[in-house]
PDB file of C-alpha atoms and ligand atoms in Angstrom:
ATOM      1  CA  UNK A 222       0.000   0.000   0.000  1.00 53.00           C
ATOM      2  CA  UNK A 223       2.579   2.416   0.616  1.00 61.00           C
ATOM      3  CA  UNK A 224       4.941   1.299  -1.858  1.00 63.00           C
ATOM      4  CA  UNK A 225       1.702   2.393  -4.185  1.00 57.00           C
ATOM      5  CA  UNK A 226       1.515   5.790  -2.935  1.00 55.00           C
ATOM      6  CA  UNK A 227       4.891   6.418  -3.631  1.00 57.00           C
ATOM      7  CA  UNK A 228       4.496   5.324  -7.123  1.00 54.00           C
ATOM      8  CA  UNK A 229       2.070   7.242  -7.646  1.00 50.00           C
ATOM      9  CA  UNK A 230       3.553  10.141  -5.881  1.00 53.00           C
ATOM     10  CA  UNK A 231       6.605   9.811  -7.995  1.00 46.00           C
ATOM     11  CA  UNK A 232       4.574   9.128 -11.236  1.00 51.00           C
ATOM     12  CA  UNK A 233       3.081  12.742 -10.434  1.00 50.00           C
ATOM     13  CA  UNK A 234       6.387  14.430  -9.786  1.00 44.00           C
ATOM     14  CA  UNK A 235       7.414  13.178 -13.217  1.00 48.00           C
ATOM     15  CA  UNK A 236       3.936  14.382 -14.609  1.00 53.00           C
ATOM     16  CA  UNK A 237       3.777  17.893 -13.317  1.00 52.00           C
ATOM     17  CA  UNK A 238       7.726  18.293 -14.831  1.00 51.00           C
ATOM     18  CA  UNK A 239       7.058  16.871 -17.782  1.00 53.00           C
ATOM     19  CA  UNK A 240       3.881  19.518 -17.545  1.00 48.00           C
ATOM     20  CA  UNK A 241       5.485  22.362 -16.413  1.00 48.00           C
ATOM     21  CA  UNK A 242       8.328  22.064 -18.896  1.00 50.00           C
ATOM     22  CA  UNK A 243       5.420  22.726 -21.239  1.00 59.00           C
ATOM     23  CA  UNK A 244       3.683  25.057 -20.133  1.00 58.00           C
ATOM     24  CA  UNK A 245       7.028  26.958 -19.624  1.00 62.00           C
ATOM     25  CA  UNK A 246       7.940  26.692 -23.129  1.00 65.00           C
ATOM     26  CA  UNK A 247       3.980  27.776 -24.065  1.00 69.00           C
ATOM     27  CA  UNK A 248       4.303  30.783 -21.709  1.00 73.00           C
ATOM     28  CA  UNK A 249       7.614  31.670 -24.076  1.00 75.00           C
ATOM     29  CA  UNK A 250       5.412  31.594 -26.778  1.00 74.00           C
ATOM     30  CA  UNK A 251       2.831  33.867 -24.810  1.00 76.00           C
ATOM     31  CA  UNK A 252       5.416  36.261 -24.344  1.00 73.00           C
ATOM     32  CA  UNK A 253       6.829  36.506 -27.476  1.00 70.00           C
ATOM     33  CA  UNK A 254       3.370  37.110 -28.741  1.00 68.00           C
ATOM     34  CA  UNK A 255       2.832  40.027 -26.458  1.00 68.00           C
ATOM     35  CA  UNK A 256       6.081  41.449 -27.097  1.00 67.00           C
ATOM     36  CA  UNK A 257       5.421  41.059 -31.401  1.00 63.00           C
ATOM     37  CA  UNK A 258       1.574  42.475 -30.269  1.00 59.00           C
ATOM     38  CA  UNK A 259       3.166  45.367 -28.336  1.00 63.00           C
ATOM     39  CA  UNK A 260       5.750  46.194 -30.815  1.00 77.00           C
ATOM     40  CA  UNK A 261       3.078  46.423 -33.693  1.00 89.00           C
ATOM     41  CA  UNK A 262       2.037  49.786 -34.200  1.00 97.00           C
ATOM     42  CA  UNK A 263      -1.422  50.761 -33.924  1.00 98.00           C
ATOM     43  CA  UNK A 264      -2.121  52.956 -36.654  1.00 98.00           C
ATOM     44  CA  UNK A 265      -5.515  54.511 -35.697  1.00 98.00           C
ATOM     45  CA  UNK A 266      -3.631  55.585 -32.265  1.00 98.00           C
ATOM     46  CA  UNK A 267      -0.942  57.253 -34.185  1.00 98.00           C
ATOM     47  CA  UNK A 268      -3.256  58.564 -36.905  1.00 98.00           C
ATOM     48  CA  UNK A 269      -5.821  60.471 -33.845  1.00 98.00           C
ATOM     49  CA  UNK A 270      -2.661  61.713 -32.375  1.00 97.00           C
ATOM     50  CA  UNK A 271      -0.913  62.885 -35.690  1.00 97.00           C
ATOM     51  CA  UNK A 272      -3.601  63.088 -38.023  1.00 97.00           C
ATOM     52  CA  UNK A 273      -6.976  64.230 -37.035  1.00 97.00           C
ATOM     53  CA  UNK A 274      -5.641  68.172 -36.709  1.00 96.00           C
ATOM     54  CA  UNK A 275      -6.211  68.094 -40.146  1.00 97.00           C
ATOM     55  CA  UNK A 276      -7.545  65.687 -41.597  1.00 97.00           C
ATOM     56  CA  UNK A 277     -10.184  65.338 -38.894  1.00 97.00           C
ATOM     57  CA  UNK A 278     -11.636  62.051 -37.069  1.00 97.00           C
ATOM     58  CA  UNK A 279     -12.620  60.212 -40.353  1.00 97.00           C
ATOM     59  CA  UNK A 280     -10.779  61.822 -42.715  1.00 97.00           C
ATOM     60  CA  UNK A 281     -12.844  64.380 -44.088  1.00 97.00           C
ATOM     61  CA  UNK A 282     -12.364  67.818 -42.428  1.00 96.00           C
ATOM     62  CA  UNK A 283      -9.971  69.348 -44.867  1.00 94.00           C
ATOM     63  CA  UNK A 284      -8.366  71.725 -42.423  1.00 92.00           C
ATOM     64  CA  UNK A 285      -5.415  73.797 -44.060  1.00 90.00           C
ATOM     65  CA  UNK A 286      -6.375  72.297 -46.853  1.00 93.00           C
ATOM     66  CA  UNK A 287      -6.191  68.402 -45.748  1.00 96.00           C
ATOM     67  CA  UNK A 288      -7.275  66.015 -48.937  1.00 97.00           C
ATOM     68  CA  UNK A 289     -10.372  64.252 -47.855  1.00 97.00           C
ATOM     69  CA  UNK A 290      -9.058  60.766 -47.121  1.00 98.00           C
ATOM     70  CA  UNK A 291     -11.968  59.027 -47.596  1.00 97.00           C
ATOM     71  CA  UNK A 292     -11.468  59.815 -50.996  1.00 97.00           C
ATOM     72  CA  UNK A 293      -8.045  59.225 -51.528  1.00 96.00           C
ATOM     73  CA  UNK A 294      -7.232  56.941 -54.243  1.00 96.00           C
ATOM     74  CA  UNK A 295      -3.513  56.630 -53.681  1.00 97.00           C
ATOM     75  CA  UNK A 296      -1.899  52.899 -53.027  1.00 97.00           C
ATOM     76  CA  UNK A 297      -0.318  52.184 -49.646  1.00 98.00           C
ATOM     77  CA  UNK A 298       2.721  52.908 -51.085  1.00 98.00           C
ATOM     78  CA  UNK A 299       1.799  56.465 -52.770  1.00 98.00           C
ATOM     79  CA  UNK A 300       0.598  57.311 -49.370  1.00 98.00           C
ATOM     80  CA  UNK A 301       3.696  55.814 -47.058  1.00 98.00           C
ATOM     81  CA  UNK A 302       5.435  58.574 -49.537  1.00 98.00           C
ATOM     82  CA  UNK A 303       3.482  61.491 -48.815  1.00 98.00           C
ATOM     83  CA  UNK A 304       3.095  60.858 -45.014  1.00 98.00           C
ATOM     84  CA  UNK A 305       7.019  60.145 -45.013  1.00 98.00           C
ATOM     85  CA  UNK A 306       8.041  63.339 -47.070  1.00 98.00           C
ATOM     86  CA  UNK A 307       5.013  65.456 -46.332  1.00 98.00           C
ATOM     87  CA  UNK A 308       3.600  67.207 -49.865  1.00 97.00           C
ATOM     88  CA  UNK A 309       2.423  70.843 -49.979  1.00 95.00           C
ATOM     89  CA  UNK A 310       1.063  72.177 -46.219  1.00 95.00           C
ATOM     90  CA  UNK A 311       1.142  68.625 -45.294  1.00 96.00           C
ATOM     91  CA  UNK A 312       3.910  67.804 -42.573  1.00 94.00           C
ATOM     92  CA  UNK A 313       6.393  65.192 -43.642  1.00 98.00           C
ATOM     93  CA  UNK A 314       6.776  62.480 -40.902  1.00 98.00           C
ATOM     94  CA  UNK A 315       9.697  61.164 -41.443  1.00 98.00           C
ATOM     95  CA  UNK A 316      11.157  62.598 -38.393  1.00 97.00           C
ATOM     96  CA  UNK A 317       8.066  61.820 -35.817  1.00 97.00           C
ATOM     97  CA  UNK A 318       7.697  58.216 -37.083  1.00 98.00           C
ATOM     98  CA  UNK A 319       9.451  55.179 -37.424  1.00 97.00           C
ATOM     99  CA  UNK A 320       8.941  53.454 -40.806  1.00 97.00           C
ATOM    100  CA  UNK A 321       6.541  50.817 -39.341  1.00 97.00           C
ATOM    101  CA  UNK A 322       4.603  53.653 -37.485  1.00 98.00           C
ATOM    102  CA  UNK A 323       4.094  55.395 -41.099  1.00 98.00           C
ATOM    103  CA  UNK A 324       2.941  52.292 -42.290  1.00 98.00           C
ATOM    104  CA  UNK A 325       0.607  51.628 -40.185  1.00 98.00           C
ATOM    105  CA  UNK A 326      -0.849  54.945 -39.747  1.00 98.00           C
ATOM    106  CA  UNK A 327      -0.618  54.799 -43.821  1.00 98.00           C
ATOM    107  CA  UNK A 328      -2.630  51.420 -44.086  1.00 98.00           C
ATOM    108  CA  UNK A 329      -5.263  53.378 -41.567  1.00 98.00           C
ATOM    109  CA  UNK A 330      -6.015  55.896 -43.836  1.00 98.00           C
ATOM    110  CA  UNK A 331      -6.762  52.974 -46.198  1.00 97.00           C
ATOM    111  CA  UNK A 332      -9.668  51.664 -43.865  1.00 96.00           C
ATOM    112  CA  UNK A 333     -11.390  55.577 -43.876  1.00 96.00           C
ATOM    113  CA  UNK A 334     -12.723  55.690 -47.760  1.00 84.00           C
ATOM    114  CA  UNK A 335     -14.692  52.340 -46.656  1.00 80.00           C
TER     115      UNK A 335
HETATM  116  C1  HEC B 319      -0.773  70.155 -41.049  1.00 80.80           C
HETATM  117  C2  HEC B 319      -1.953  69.487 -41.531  1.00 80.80           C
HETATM  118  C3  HEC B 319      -1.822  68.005 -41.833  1.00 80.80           C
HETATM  119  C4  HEC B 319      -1.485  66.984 -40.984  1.00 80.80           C
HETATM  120  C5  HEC B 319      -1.129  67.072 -39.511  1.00 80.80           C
HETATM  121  C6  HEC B 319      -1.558  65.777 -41.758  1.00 80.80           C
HETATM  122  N1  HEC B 319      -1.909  66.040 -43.050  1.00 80.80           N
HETATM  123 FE1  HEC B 319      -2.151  64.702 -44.544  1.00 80.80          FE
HETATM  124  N2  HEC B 319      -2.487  66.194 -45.847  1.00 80.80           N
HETATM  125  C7  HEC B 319      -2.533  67.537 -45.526  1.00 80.80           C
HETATM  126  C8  HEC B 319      -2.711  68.315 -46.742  1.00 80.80           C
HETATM  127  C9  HEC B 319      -2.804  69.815 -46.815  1.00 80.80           C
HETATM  128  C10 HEC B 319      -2.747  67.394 -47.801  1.00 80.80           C
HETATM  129  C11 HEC B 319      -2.899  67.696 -49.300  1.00 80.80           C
HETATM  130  C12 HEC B 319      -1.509  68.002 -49.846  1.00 80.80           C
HETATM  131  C13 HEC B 319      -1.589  68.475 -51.261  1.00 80.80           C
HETATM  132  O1  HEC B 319      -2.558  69.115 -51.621  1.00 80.80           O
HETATM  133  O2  HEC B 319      -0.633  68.186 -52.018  1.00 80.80           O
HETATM  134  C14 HEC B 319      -2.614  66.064 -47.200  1.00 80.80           C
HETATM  135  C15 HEC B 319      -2.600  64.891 -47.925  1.00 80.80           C
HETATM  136  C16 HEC B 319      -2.513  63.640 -47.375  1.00 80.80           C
HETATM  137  C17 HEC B 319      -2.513  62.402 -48.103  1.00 80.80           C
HETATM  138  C18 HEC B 319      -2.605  62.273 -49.619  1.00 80.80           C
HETATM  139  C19 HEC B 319      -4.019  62.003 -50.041  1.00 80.80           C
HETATM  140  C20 HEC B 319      -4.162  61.969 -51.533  1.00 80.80           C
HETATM  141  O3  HEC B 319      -4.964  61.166 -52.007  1.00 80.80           O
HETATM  142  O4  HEC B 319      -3.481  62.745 -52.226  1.00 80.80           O
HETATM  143  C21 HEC B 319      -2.421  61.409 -47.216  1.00 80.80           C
HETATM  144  C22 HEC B 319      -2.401  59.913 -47.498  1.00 80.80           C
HETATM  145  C23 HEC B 319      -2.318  61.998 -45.895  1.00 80.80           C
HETATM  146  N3  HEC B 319      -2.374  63.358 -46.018  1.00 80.80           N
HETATM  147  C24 HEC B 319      -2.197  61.287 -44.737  1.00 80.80           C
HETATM  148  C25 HEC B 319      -1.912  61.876 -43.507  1.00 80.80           C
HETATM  149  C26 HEC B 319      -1.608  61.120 -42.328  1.00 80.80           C
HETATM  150  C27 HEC B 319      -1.639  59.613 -42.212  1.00 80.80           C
HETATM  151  C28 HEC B 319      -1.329  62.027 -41.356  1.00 80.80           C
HETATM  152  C29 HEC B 319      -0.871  61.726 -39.944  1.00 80.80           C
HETATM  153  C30 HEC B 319       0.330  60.933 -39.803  1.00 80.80           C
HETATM  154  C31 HEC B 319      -1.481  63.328 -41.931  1.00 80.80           C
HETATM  155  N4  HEC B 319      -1.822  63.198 -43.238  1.00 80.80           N
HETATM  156  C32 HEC B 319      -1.307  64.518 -41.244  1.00 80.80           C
HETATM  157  C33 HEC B 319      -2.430  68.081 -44.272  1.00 80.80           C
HETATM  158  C34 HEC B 319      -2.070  67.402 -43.142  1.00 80.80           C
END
């Protein structure tokens, strides 16, 4: 009988290492998640801090002249350039952003013409 409950008491030693080995190596993938999750910009927080000035909440107020982004027909691309070098009284970002920031903020303005 007590030979038993050690066997099993051992048996669940081994079980809960072999489980929390696991669940170690799942938390590392939790993390890394978070830290990808956290890393990735969030473009309609950078364009209502950068952006709405002008261009206004969805993209439409035209203030100094802002071009109605709901209307814009540029690509991604055409409009990474414009937020990156800025184009008449239009800022250029390239010194407030990172890259991936622009491009996110860029691919925002995408979702406002739908
Ligand atoms: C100081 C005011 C101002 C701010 C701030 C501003 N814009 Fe603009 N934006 C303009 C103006 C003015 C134009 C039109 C430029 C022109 O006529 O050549 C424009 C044009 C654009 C265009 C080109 C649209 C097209 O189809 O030609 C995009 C894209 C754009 N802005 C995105 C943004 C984003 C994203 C931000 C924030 C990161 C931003 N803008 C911040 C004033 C601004």
């Amino acid at each position: 009988m007590r030979k038993g409950l050690v066997f099993i008491a051992i048996a669940a030693l081994i079980y809960a290492c072999g489980g929390s080995s696991d669940s170690a190596s799942n938390n590392t993938q939790a993390n890394a998640q978070a830290v990808a999750a956290a890393a990735k910009p969030d473009g309609e927080k950078i364009y209502k801090q950068y952006c709405v000035t002008c261009h206004g909440l969805y993209g439409d107020m035209g203030a100094s002249g802002a071009y109605n982004l709901q209307e814009s027909a540029l690509t991604l691309e055409e409009r990474i350039n414009v937020i990156t070098n800025g184009r008449k009284a239009m800022t250029a970002f390239e010194a407030l952003l990172e890259e991936k920031e622009i491009k996110a903020v860029a691919k925002y303005t995408m979702k406002l013409g739908q």
